[in-house]
Coordinates of N, CA and C in Angstrom, one line a residue:
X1288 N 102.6 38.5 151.5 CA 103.3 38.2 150.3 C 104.6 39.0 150.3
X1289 N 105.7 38.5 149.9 CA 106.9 38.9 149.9 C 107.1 39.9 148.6
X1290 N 107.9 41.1 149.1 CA 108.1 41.6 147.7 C 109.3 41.7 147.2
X1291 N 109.9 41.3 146.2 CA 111.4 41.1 145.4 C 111.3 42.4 144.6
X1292 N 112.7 43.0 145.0 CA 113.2 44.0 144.0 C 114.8 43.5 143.1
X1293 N 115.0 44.4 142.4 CA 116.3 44.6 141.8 C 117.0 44.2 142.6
X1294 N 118.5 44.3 142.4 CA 119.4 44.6 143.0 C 119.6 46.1 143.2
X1295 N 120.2 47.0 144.3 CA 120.2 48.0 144.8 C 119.0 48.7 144.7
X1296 N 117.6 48.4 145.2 CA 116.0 48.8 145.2 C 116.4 49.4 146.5
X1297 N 115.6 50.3 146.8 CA 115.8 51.3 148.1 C 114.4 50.9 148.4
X1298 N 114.2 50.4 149.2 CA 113.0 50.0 150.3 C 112.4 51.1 150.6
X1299 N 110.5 51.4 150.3 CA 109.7 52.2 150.9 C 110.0 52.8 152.1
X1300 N 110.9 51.9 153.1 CA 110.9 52.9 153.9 C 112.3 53.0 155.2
X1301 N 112.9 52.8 153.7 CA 114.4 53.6 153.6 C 114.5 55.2 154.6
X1302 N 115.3 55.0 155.7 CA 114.9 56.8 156.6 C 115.1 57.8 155.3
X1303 N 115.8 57.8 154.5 CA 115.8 58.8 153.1 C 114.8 59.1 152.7
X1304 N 114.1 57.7 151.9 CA 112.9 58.1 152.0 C 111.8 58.4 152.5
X1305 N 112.0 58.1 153.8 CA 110.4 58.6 154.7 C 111.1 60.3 155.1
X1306 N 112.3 60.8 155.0 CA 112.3 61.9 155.2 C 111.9 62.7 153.9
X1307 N 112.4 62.4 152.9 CA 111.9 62.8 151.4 C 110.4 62.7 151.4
X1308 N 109.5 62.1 151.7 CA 107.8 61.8 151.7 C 107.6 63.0 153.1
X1309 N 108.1 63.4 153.8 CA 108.0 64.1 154.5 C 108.0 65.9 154.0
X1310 N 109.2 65.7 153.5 CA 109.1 67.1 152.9 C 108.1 67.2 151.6
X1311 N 107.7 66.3 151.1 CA 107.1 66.6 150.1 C 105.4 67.1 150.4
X1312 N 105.3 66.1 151.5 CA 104.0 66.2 152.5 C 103.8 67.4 153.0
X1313 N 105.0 68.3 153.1 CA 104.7 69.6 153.7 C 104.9 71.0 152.1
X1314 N 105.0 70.0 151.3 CA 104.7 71.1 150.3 C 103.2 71.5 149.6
X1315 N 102.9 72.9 149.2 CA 101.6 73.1 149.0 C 101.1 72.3 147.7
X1316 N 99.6 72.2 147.9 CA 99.3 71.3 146.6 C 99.5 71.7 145.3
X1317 N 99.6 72.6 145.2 CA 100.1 73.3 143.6 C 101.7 72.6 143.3
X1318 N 102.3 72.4 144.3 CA 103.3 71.9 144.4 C 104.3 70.6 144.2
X1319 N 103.0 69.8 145.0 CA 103.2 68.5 144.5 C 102.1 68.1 143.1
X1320 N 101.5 68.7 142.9 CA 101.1 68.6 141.3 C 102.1 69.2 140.4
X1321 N 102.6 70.1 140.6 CA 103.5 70.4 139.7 C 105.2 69.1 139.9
X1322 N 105.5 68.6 140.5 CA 106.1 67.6 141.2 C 105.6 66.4 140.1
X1323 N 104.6 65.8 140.1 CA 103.7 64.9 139.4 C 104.1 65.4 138.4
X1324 N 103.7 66.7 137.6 CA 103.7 66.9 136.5 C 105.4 66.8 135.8
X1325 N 106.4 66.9 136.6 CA 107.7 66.9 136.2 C 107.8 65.6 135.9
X1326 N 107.2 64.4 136.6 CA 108.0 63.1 137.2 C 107.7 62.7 136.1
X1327 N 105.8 63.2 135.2 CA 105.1 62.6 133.9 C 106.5 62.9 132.6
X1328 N 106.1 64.5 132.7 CA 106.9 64.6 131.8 C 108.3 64.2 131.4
X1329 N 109.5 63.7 132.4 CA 110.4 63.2 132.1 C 110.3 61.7 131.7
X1330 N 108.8 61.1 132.0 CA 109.3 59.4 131.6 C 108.4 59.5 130.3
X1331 N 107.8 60.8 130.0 CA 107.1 60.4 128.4 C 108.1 60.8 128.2
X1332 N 109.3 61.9 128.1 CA 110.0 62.4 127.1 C 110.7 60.9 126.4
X1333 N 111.4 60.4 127.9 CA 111.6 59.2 127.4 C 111.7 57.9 127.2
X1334 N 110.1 58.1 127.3 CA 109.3 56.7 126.4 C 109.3 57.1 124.6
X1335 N 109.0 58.5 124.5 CA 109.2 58.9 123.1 C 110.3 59.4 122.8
X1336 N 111.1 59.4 123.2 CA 113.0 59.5 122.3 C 113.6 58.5 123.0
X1337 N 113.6 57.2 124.0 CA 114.5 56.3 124.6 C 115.4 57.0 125.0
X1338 N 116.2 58.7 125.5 CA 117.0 58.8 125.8 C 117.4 58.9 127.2
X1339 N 118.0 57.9 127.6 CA 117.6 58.0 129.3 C 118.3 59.2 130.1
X1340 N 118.8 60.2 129.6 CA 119.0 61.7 130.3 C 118.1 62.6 130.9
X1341 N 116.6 62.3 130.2 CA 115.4 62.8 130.5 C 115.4 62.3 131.8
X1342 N 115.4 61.0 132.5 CA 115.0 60.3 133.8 C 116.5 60.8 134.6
X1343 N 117.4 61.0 134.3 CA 118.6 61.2 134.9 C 118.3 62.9 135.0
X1344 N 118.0 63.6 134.0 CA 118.1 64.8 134.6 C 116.7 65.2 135.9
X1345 N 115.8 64.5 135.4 CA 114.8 64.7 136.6 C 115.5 63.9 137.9
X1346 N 115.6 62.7 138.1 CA 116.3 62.4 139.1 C 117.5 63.4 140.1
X1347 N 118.3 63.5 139.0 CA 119.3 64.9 139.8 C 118.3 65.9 140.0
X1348 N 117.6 66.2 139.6 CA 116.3 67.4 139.9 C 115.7 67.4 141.3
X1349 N 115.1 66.0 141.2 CA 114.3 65.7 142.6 C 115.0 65.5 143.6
X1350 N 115.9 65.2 143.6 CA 116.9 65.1 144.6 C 117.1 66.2 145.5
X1351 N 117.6 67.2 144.3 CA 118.5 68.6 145.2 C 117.0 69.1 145.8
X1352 N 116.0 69.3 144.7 CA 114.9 69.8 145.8 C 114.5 69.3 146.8
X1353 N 114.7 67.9 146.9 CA 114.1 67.4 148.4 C 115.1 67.9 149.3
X1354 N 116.2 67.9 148.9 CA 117.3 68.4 149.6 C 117.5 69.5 150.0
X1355 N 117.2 70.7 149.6 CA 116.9 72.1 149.5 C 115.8 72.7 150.8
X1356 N 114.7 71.7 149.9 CA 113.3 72.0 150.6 C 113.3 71.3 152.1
X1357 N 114.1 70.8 152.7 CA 114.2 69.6 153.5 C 115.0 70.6 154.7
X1358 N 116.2 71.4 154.1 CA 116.5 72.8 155.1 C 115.6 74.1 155.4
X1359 N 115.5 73.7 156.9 CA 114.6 75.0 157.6 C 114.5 76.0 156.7
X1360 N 116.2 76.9 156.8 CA 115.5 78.0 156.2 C 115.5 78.4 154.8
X1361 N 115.5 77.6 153.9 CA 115.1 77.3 152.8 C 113.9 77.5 152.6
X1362 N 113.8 76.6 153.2 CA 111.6 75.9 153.1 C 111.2 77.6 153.9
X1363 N 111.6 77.7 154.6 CA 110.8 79.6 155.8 C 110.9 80.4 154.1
X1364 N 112.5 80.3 153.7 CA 112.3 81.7 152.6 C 111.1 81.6 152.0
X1365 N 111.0 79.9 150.9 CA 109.9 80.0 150.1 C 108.8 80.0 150.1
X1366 N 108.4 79.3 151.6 CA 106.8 79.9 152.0 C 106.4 81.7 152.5
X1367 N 107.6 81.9 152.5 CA 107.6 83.8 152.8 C 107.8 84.5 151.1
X1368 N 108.1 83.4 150.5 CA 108.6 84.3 149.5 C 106.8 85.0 148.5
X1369 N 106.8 86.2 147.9 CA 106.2 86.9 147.6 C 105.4 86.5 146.4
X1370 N 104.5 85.5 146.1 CA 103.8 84.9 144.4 C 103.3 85.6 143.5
X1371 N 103.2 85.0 142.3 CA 103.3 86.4 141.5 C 104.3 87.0 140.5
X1372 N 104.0 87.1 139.4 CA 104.8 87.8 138.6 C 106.0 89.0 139.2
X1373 N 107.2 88.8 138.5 CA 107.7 89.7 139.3 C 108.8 90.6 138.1
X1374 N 108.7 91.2 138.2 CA 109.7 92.5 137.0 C 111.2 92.0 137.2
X1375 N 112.1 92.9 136.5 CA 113.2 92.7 136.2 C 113.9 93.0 137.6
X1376 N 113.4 94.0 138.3 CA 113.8 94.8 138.9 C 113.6 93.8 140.6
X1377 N 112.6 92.8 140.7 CA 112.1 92.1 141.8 C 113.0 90.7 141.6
X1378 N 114.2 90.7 140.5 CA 114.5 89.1 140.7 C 115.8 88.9 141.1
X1379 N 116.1 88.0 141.7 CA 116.9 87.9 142.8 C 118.2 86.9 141.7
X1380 N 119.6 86.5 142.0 CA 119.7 86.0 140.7 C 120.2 84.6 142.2
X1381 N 120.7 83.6 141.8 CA 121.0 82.4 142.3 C 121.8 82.2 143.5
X1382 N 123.2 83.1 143.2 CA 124.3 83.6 144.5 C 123.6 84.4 145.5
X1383 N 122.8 85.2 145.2 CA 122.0 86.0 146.2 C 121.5 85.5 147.2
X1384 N 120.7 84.3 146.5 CA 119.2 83.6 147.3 C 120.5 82.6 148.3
X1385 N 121.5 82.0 147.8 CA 122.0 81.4 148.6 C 122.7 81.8 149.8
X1386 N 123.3 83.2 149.8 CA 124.2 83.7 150.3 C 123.7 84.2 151.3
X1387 N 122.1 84.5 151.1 CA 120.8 85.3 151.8 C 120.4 83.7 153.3
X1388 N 120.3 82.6 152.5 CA 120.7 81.2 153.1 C 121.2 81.0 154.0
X1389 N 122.6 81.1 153.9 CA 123.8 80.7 154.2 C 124.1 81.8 155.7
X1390 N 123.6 82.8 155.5 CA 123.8 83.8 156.8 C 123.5 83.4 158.0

């Protein structure tokens, strides 16, 4: 049986997406539950206010993380990285983590 999409539908298995199912495949299960739990919460927010920013800002969301998580040493930091509450004194601020990256 044939399947019809929209116009501009990205096909299951679009190389994007089988690399994106990929990285997600190698994320831990707390992970992709919490992943589920974002994807829920942005389409009730906007099933109950209609505002479609809710689905747009999760979209730009999912995105950069697959994107993120999708670079080696990215993905090495965060499975190294230390879980667990962490003090004022343990937090790293944004420029840091990237710069730490980027070397």
């Amino acid at each position: 049986m044939a399947e019809f999409f929209p116009p501009g539908s990205v096909s299951h298995d679009d190389p994007a997406v089988v690399r994106a199912m990929e990285t997600i495949d190698g994320l831990r299960p707390s992970e992709q539950r919490e992943l589920i739990r974002s994807s829920y919460r942005a389409v009730l927010a906007y099933d109950r206010t209609g505002e479609i920013d809710h689905l747009v800002d999760f979209a730009k969301n999912l995105l950069s993380t697959v994107h993120l998580r999708s670079i080696p040493a990215y993905a090495e930091a965060l499975k190294n990285a230390p879980r667990g509450p962490r003090g004022p004194e343990g937090t790293l601020n944004v420029e840091e983590v990237l710069n730490r990256l980027t070397e």
